[in-house]
Short mmCIF file of C-alpha atoms in Angstrom, two decimals:
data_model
loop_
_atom_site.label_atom_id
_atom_site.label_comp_id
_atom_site.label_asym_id
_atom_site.label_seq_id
_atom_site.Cartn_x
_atom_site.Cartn_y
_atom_site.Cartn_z
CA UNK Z 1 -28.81 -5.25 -12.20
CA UNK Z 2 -25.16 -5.39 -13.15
CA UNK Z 3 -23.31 -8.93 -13.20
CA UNK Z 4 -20.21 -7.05 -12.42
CA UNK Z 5 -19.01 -3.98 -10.38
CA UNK Z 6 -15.35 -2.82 -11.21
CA UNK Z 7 -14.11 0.30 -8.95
CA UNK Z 8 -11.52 2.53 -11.03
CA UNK Z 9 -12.41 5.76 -9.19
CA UNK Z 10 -9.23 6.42 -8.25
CA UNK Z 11 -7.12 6.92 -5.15
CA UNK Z 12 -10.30 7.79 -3.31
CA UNK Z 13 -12.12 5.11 -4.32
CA UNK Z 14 -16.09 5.31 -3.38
CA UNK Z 15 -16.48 1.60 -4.39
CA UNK Z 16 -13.68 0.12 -2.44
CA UNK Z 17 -14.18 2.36 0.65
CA UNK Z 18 -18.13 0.94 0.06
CA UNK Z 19 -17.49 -2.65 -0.23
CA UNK Z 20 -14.91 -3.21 2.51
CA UNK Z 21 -11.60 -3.92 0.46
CA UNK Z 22 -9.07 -4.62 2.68
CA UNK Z 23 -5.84 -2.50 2.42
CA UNK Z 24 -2.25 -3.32 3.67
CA UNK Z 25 -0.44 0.10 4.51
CA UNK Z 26 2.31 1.01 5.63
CA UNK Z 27 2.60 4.59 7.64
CA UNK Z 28 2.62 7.72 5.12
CA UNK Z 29 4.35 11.19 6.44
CA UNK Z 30 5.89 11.91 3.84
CA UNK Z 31 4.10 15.43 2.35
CA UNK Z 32 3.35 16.83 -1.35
CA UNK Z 33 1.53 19.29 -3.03
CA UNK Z 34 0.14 18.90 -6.79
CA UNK Z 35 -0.62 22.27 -8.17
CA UNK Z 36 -2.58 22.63 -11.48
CA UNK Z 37 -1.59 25.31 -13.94
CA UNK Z 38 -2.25 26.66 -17.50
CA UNK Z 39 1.13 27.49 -19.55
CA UNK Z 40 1.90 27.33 -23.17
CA UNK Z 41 5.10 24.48 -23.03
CA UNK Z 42 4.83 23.20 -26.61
CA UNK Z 43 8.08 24.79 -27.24
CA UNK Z 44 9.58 23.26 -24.24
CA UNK Z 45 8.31 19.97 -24.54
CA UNK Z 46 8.29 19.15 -28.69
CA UNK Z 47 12.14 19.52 -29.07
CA UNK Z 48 13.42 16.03 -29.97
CA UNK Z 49 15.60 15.38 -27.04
CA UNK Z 50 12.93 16.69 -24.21
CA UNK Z 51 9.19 15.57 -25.94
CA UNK Z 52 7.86 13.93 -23.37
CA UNK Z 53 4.32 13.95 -21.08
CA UNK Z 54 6.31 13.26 -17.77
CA UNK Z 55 9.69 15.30 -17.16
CA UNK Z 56 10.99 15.09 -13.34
CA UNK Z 57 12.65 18.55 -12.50
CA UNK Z 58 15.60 17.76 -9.45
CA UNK Z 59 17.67 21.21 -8.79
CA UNK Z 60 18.65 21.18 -5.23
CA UNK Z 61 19.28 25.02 -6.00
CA UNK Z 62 16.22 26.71 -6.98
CA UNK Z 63 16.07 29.98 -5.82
CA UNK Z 64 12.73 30.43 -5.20
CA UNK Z 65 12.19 27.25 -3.25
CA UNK Z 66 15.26 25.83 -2.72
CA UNK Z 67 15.90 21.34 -2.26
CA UNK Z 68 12.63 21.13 -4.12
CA UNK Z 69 12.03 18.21 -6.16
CA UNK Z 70 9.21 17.86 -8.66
CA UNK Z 71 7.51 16.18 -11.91
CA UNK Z 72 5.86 17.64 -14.64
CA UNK Z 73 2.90 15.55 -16.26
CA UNK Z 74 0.76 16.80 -18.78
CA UNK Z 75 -2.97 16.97 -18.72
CA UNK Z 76 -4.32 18.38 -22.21
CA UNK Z 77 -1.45 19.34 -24.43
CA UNK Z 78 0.73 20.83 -23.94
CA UNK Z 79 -1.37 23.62 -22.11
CA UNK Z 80 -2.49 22.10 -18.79
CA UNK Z 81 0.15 20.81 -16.09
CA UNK Z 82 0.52 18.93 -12.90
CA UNK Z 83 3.30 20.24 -10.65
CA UNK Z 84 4.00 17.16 -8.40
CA UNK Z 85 6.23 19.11 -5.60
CA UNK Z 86 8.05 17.25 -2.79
CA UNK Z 87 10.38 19.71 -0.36
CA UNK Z 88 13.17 19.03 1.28
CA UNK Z 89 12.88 16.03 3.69
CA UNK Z 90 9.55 15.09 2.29
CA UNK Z 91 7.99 18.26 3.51
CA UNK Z 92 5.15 20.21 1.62
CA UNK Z 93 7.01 23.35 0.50
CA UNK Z 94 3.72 25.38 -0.64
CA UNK Z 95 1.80 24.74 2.74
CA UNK Z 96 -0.64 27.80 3.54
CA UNK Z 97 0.11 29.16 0.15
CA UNK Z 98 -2.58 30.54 -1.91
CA UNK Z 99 -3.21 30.57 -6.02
CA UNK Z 100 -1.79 33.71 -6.55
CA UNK Z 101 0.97 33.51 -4.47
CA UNK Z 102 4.15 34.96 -6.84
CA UNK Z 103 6.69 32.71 -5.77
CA UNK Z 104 4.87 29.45 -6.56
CA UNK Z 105 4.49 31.11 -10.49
CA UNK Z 106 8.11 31.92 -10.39
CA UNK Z 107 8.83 28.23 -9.32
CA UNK Z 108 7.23 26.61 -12.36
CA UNK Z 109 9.45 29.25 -14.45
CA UNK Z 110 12.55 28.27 -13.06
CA UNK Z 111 11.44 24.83 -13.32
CA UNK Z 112 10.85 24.87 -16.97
CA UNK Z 113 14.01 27.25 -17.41
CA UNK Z 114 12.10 30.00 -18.76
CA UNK Z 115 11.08 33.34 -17.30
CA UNK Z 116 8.58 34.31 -19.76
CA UNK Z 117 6.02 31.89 -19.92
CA UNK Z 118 2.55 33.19 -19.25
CA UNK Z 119 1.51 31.00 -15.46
CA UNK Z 120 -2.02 30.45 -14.44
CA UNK Z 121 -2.17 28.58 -11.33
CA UNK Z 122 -5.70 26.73 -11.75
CA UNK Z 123 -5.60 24.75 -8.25
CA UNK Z 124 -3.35 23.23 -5.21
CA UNK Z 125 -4.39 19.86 -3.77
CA UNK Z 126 -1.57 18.77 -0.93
CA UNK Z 127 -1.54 15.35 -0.76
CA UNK Z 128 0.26 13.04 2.01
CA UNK Z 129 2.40 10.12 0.04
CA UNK Z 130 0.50 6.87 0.48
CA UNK Z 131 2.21 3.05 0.61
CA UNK Z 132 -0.99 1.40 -0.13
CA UNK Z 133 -2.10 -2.11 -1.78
CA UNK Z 134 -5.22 -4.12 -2.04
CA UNK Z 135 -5.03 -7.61 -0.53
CA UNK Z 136 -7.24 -8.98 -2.96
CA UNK Z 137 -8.66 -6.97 -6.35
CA UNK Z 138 -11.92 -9.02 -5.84
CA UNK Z 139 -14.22 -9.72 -3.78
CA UNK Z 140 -14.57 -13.18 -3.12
CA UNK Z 141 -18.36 -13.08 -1.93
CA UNK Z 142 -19.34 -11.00 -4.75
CA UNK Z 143 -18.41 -10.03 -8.52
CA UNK Z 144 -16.88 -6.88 -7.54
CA UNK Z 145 -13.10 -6.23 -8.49
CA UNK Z 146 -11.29 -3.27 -8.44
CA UNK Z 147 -8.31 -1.59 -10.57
CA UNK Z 148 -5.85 1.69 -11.10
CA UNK Z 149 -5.41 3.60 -8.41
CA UNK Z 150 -8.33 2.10 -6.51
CA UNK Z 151 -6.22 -0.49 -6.00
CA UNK Z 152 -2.26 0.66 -5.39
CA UNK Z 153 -1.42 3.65 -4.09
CA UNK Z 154 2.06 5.30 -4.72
CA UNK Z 155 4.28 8.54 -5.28
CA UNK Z 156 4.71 9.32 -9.11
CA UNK Z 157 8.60 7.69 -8.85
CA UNK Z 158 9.50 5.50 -11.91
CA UNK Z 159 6.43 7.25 -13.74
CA UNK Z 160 4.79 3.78 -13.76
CA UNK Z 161 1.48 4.80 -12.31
CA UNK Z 162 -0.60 5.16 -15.71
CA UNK Z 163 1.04 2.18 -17.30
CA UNK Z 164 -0.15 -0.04 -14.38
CA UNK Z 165 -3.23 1.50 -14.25
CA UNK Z 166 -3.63 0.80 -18.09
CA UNK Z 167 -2.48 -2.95 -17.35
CA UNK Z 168 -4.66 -3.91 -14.75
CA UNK Z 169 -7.90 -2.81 -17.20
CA UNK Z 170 -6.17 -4.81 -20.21
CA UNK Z 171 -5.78 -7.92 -18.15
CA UNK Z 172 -9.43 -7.76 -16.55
CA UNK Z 173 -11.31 -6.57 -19.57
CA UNK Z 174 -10.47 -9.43 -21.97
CA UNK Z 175 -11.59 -11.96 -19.07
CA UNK Z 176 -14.73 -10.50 -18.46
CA UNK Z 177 -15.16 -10.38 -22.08
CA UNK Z 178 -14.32 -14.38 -22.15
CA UNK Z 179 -16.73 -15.01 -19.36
CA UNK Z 180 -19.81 -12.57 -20.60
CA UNK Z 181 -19.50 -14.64 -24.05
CA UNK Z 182 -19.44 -18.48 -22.42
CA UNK Z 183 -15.87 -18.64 -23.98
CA UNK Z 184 -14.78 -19.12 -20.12
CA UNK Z 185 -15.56 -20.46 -17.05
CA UNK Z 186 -16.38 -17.23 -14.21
CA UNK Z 187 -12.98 -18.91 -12.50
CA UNK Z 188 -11.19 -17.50 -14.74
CA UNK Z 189 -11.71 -13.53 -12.91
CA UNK Z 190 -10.32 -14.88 -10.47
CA UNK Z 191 -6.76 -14.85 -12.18
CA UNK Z 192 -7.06 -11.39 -12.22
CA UNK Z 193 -6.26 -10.27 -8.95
CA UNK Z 194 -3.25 -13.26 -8.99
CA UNK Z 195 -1.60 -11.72 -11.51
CA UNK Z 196 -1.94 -8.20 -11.09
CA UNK Z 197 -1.72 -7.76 -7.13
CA UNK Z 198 1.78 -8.87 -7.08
CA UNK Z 199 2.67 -6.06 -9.90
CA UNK Z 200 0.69 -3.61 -8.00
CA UNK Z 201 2.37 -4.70 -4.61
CA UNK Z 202 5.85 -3.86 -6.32
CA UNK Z 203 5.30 -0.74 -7.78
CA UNK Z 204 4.23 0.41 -4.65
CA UNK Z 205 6.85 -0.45 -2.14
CA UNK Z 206 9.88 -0.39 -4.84
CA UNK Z 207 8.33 3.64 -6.01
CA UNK Z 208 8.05 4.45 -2.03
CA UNK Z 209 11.83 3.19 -1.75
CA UNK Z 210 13.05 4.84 -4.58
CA UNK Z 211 11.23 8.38 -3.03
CA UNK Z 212 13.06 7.69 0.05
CA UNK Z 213 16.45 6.67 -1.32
CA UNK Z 214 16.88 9.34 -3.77
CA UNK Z 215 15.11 12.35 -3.07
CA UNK Z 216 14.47 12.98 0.52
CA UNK Z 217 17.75 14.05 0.99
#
């Protein structure tokens, strides 16, 4: 038997959906659509002034699709991408769209600026925009915690998703660590949820303000 249970299964987290964590929401509406694709961007994305593994794309022009707003994030480099696409007035622009449909290929292109990549559209997962925090990142009848995304649910604005993520396992792992070893009372897990359930509580509502103020337009 485990001494401790720590959900990081992500935004449809099994172990908090399990254990009756309590959530404070607010109402979503606001639509996406993250579409997966293969595409050679290493000379796009190494040049000094652009290397980066999160680029947000806003061209209230694009002729393919046009108000749409997206993110690029990398998955492997600098091969495998995340399209995070939000249309205009928080509307799913690809809805009933299929893999192979050209004008979602041609989007990434004129996203990236360039008409000659090679696009392989590898999935499409549309996704309703969540404003979503954990009350409490432990249990208080039991040694079960949870973290990431299991925990705070947000759009991708201010790219501080993985960071917090990161964070929240930095801050619990060292305490468990303390408290497997004797070096600390068990009390101290409980500082764990004080400290990071305010930072998760901002980065929700300021990201879901920052959508709303700046590119639902």
């Amino acid at each position: 038997m485990t001494r401790w249970l720590i959900g990081a299964d992500g935004a449809r987290s099994v172990v908090a959906r399990s254990l009756g964590f309590k959530f404070i929401s607010k109402p979503g509406g606001i639509q996406a659509c993250n579409v997966l694709f293969r595409a050679d961007l290493s000379n796009h994305m190494l040049q000094e002034e652009r290397q980066a593994v999160l680029s947000w794309v806003v061209n209230p022009e694009h002729k393919t699709f046009p108000g749409l707003v997206g993110h690029l994030r990398v998955v492997r480099p600098w091969n495998e991408w995340v399209m995070a696409a939000f249309g205009p007035g928080g509307s799913n622009a690809f809805d009933g769209l299929t893999l192979d449909y050209p004008r979602i290929i041609a989007c990434i292109r004129e996203m990236v600026g360039d008409e000659s990549i090679d696009v392989k559209v590898l999935a499409m997962d549309p996704l309703t925009v969540r404003e979503l925090i954990a009350g409490d990142y432990k249990r208080p009848d039991m040694n079960a915690l949870i973290m990431g995304d299991a925990a705070h649910r947000h759009p991708p604005t201010y790219g501080l998703g993985s960071n917090t993520c990161v964070q929240d396992a930095y801050n619990l792992a060292w305490k468990i660590a303390f408290v497997s070893r004797g070096l600390a009372s068990p009390d101290l897990l409980g500082t764990y949820s004080a400290e990071r359930q305010p930072v998760g509580a901002e980065l929700v509502r300021e990201s879901n303000q920052q959508l709303r103020a700046n590119y639902l337009i």
